[in-house]
Coordinates of C-alpha atoms in Angstrom, one line a residue:
M1 CA 38.2 -40.6 -4.1
S2 CA 37.0 -43.3 -1.8
N3 CA 39.8 -45.2 0.0
L4 CA 37.9 -48.4 -0.7
L5 CA 38.5 -48.2 -4.5
L6 CA 41.8 -49.8 -5.4
D7 CA 44.1 -47.8 -3.2
E8 CA 45.4 -51.2 -2.1
R9 CA 46.3 -54.3 -4.0
P10 CA 43.0 -56.1 -4.9
L11 CA 42.4 -59.8 -4.7
I12 CA 41.8 -61.1 -8.2
I13 CA 40.5 -64.5 -9.2
L14 CA 39.3 -66.2 -12.4
P15 CA 35.5 -66.7 -12.5
S16 CA 36.0 -70.2 -13.8
L17 CA 38.1 -71.2 -10.8
A18 CA 35.4 -69.9 -8.4
E19 CA 32.8 -71.8 -10.4
K20 CA 34.7 -75.1 -10.0
I21 CA 35.9 -75.0 -6.4
G22 CA 34.0 -72.1 -4.7
L23 CA 34.7 -68.4 -4.1
N24 CA 36.5 -68.7 -0.8
E25 CA 38.5 -71.6 -1.9
S26 CA 39.6 -69.9 -5.1
I27 CA 40.7 -66.8 -3.1
I28 CA 42.9 -68.8 -0.8
I29 CA 44.4 -71.0 -3.6
Q30 CA 45.2 -67.9 -5.7
Q31 CA 47.0 -66.3 -2.8
L32 CA 48.8 -69.5 -2.1
H33 CA 49.9 -69.5 -5.8
Y34 CA 51.2 -66.0 -5.4
W35 CA 53.4 -66.9 -2.4
L36 CA 54.7 -70.1 -4.0
K37 CA 55.9 -68.2 -7.0
S38 CA 57.4 -65.3 -5.1
N39 CA 58.7 -66.9 -1.9
G40 CA 58.3 -70.7 -2.2
K41 CA 60.8 -73.0 -0.5
Q42 CA 62.2 -75.8 -2.7
K43 CA 61.7 -79.2 -1.1
G44 CA 62.4 -82.0 -3.5
E45 CA 60.6 -81.5 -6.8
H46 CA 58.1 -78.9 -5.4
K47 CA 58.0 -75.4 -3.8
W48 CA 56.3 -75.1 -0.5
I49 CA 55.2 -72.3 1.8
F50 CA 54.2 -72.4 5.5
N51 CA 51.8 -70.3 7.5
T52 CA 49.8 -70.4 10.7
Y53 CA 46.1 -69.7 10.6
E54 CA 46.8 -66.5 12.4
D55 CA 49.2 -65.5 9.7
W56 CA 46.7 -66.3 7.0
Q57 CA 44.2 -64.1 8.8
K58 CA 46.5 -61.1 8.4
Q59 CA 46.2 -61.6 4.6
F60 CA 42.4 -62.1 4.9
P61 CA 41.3 -59.8 7.7
F62 CA 37.7 -60.0 6.5
W63 CA 37.5 -63.7 7.6
S64 CA 37.6 -65.3 11.0
I65 CA 40.2 -68.0 11.7
S66 CA 37.5 -70.7 11.8
T67 CA 36.4 -69.7 8.2
I68 CA 40.0 -69.9 7.0
R69 CA 40.6 -73.2 8.7
R70 CA 37.3 -74.6 7.3
T71 CA 38.2 -73.4 3.7
I72 CA 41.7 -74.8 3.8
T73 CA 40.5 -78.1 5.1
K74 CA 38.0 -78.3 2.2
L75 CA 40.9 -77.7 -0.2
E76 CA 43.0 -80.4 1.5
K77 CA 40.2 -83.0 1.4
A78 CA 39.5 -82.2 -2.3
N79 CA 43.3 -82.6 -3.0
F80 CA 43.6 -79.1 -4.5
I81 CA 46.3 -78.4 -2.0
I82 CA 48.9 -80.8 -0.5
V83 CA 50.1 -80.5 3.1
D84 CA 53.3 -81.9 4.5
N85 CA 55.8 -81.6 7.4
F86 CA 59.3 -80.1 7.0
N87 CA 59.6 -78.9 10.6
K88 CA 62.8 -79.3 12.6
L89 CA 60.9 -80.1 15.9
A90 CA 58.2 -82.7 16.2
I91 CA 56.2 -80.5 18.6
D92 CA 55.8 -77.8 15.9
K93 CA 52.6 -78.4 14.0
T94 CA 52.7 -75.5 11.5
K95 CA 51.6 -76.7 8.1
W96 CA 53.5 -76.5 4.8
Y97 CA 51.4 -76.1 1.7
R98 CA 51.8 -76.6 -2.1
I99 CA 49.2 -76.6 -4.9
N100 CA 48.2 -79.7 -6.8
Y101 CA 48.8 -78.0 -10.1
E102 CA 48.3 -81.3 -12.0
L103 CA 44.7 -81.6 -10.6
L104 CA 43.9 -78.0 -11.5
E105 CA 45.3 -78.4 -15.0
S106 CA 43.1 -81.5 -15.5
M107 CA 40.0 -79.5 -14.9
N108 CA 38.0 -78.4 -17.9
R109 CA 38.3 -74.6 -17.9
P110 CA 36.9 -73.2 -21.2
S111 CA 37.7 -69.7 -22.4
V112 CA 40.6 -69.2 -20.0
Q113 CA 42.3 -66.8 -22.3
N114 CA 39.2 -64.5 -22.5
E115 CA 38.8 -64.6 -18.7
Q116 CA 42.5 -63.7 -18.2
S117 CA 42.1 -60.7 -20.4
T118 CA 39.2 -59.4 -18.3
C119 CA 40.2 -60.7 -14.9
S120 CA 41.6 -57.2 -13.9
E121 CA 38.0 -56.1 -13.8
W122 CA 37.3 -58.7 -11.1
T123 CA 38.1 -57.4 -7.7
V124 CA 36.9 -58.8 -4.4
G125 CA 34.6 -56.7 -2.1
L126 CA 36.7 -57.0 1.1
S127 CA 33.9 -56.3 3.4
K128 CA 31.6 -58.9 1.9
M129 CA 34.0 -61.9 1.4
N130 CA 32.6 -64.0 4.2
R131 CA 29.0 -63.9 2.9
P132 CA 27.4 -65.8 0.0
L133 CA 27.0 -63.7 -3.1
P134 CA 23.6 -62.2 -3.6
E135 CA 21.3 -63.8 -6.2
S136 CA 21.8 -62.1 -9.5
S137 CA 22.1 -62.9 -13.2
S138 CA 25.9 -62.8 -13.0
E139 CA 25.9 -65.2 -10.0
S140 CA 23.6 -67.6 -11.7
S141 CA 25.9 -67.9 -14.6
L142 CA 28.7 -69.0 -12.2
I143 CA 26.6 -71.8 -10.6
P144 CA 27.7 -75.1 -12.3
I145 CA 24.1 -76.6 -12.4
V146 CA 24.9 -78.6 -15.6
E147 CA 28.0 -80.2 -14.0
I148 CA 26.1 -81.0 -10.8
I149 CA 23.3 -82.7 -12.6
N150 CA 25.6 -84.6 -14.9
Y151 CA 27.5 -85.8 -11.9
L152 CA 24.3 -87.0 -10.3
N153 CA 23.1 -88.7 -13.5
H154 CA 26.4 -90.5 -13.9
A155 CA 26.7 -91.7 -10.3
A156 CA 23.0 -92.7 -9.8
H157 CA 22.3 -93.9 -13.4
K158 CA 19.6 -91.3 -13.9
N159 CA 18.6 -88.9 -16.6
F160 CA 17.6 -85.7 -14.9
K161 CA 17.6 -82.4 -16.9
S162 CA 19.5 -79.4 -15.6
T163 CA 16.9 -77.0 -17.0
T164 CA 14.1 -78.1 -14.8
K165 CA 12.8 -75.2 -12.7
S166 CA 12.6 -77.0 -9.4
T167 CA 16.1 -78.4 -9.8
K168 CA 17.6 -75.0 -10.6
Q169 CA 15.8 -73.5 -7.6
S170 CA 17.1 -76.1 -5.2
I171 CA 20.7 -75.8 -6.4
N172 CA 20.5 -72.0 -6.4
A173 CA 19.2 -72.0 -2.9
R174 CA 22.0 -74.1 -1.5
W175 CA 24.6 -72.1 -3.5
R176 CA 23.3 -68.9 -1.8
E177 CA 23.8 -70.6 1.5
G178 CA 27.6 -70.9 0.7
F179 CA 27.8 -74.5 -0.5
R180 CA 29.9 -75.2 -3.5
L181 CA 30.6 -77.8 -6.2
I182 CA 32.6 -80.2 -4.0
D183 CA 29.7 -80.1 -1.5
F184 CA 27.1 -81.1 -4.1
K185 CA 29.4 -84.0 -5.3
K186 CA 29.9 -85.1 -1.7
V187 CA 26.1 -85.3 -1.1
V188 CA 25.6 -87.3 -4.3
D189 CA 28.4 -89.7 -3.3
N190 CA 27.0 -90.1 0.2
K191 CA 23.4 -90.8 -0.8
V192 CA 24.3 -93.0 -3.9
S193 CA 26.5 -95.1 -1.6
E194 CA 23.5 -95.5 0.8
W195 CA 20.5 -95.7 -1.6
L196 CA 21.6 -96.9 -5.0
N197 CA 21.1 -100.6 -4.2
D198 CA 18.0 -100.0 -2.1
K199 CA 14.8 -100.5 -4.2
E200 CA 12.8 -98.4 -1.8
M201 CA 15.2 -95.5 -1.5
D202 CA 16.6 -95.4 -5.0
K203 CA 13.7 -93.3 -6.1
Y204 CA 14.9 -90.5 -3.8
L205 CA 18.2 -90.1 -5.7
R206 CA 16.7 -87.0 -7.3
P207 CA 17.6 -83.3 -7.2
D208 CA 14.6 -82.2 -5.2
T209 CA 15.5 -84.6 -2.4
L210 CA 19.3 -84.4 -2.4
F211 CA 19.6 -80.7 -2.8
G212 CA 16.6 -79.7 -0.7
T213 CA 16.5 -78.5 2.9
K214 CA 18.3 -81.6 4.3
F215 CA 21.3 -81.0 2.1
E216 CA 23.6 -80.1 5.0
S217 CA 22.7 -83.2 7.0
Y218 CA 23.4 -85.3 3.9
L219 CA 26.7 -83.6 3.5
N220 CA 27.9 -84.2 7.0
Q221 CA 26.7 -87.8 7.4
K222 CA 29.3 -90.5 7.8
T223 CA 29.1 -93.3 5.3
E224 CA 30.8 -96.6 5.7
S225 CA 33.6 -95.7 3.4
T226 CA 34.4 -92.4 5.1
A227 CA 33.8 -93.5 8.7
D228 CA 36.0 -96.6 8.5
K229 CA 39.0 -95.5 6.5
K230 CA 41.1 -92.5 5.8
G231 CA 41.3 -91.9 2.1
P232 CA 44.7 -91.2 0.5
D233 CA 43.7 -87.6 -0.2
V234 CA 42.9 -86.7 3.5
P235 CA 46.1 -85.4 5.1
T236 CA 47.1 -86.3 8.6
N237 CA 48.5 -84.0 11.2
F238 CA 51.9 -82.4 10.3
N239 CA 54.7 -80.5 11.9
Y240 CA 56.9 -77.5 11.0
D241 CA 59.6 -74.8 11.8
I242 CA 59.7 -73.6 15.4
D243 CA 59.5 -69.9 14.5
A244 CA 56.0 -70.2 13.1
G245 CA 54.5 -72.8 15.5
E246 CA 50.8 -73.5 15.5
D247 CA 48.5 -76.1 17.0
D248 CA 46.7 -78.0 14.4

């Protein structure tokens, strides 16, 4: 039997979680949940764990440290994980993590019971984790096109349909490039903030423009609200225990 077929413990995730927050993000948050339950340190009302990026890479050897850092940063900014400092020495920058379970529980996750009954069939291809999933019928079913378009319609006061062919093609293309739900929402937020009250630009608050080839530049642009303030959900630098030191 091949030594790549479950001779080691697989990484298992719920499809609905990957749909909501992204595949890489769901893998990390599931692993974080495992360690919090099995080896979490009680601090106040919550359990926490600490890890350096190098230690995380030992658990995810198929990812580079930069990929791990980028994914964890996304989870921090989206407030799915909370970071704090319980270190004895101020020079120790190792991060402590906990999951924002309240936020996860507030998300609409239909058919969870059915997914849990079949989640043992969902194992992660270790050699392919750092690449976007190939386009397939099963992948398309995981792409939250309806939620993305509903978010755009609500934010921009529009009435676009999620079934339009060009809309689906644009979203599918960005999804295959590795962008996830939180990225689409960020692009909508950025451009609505910039264009909604501009009579000339308001017409470009449409899927073909927002989710087209300039998507990444829209995602990374600085708006007035993000450039001039630090939101409450964006953690600052933290410290930690000297035995697991790490530069942030």
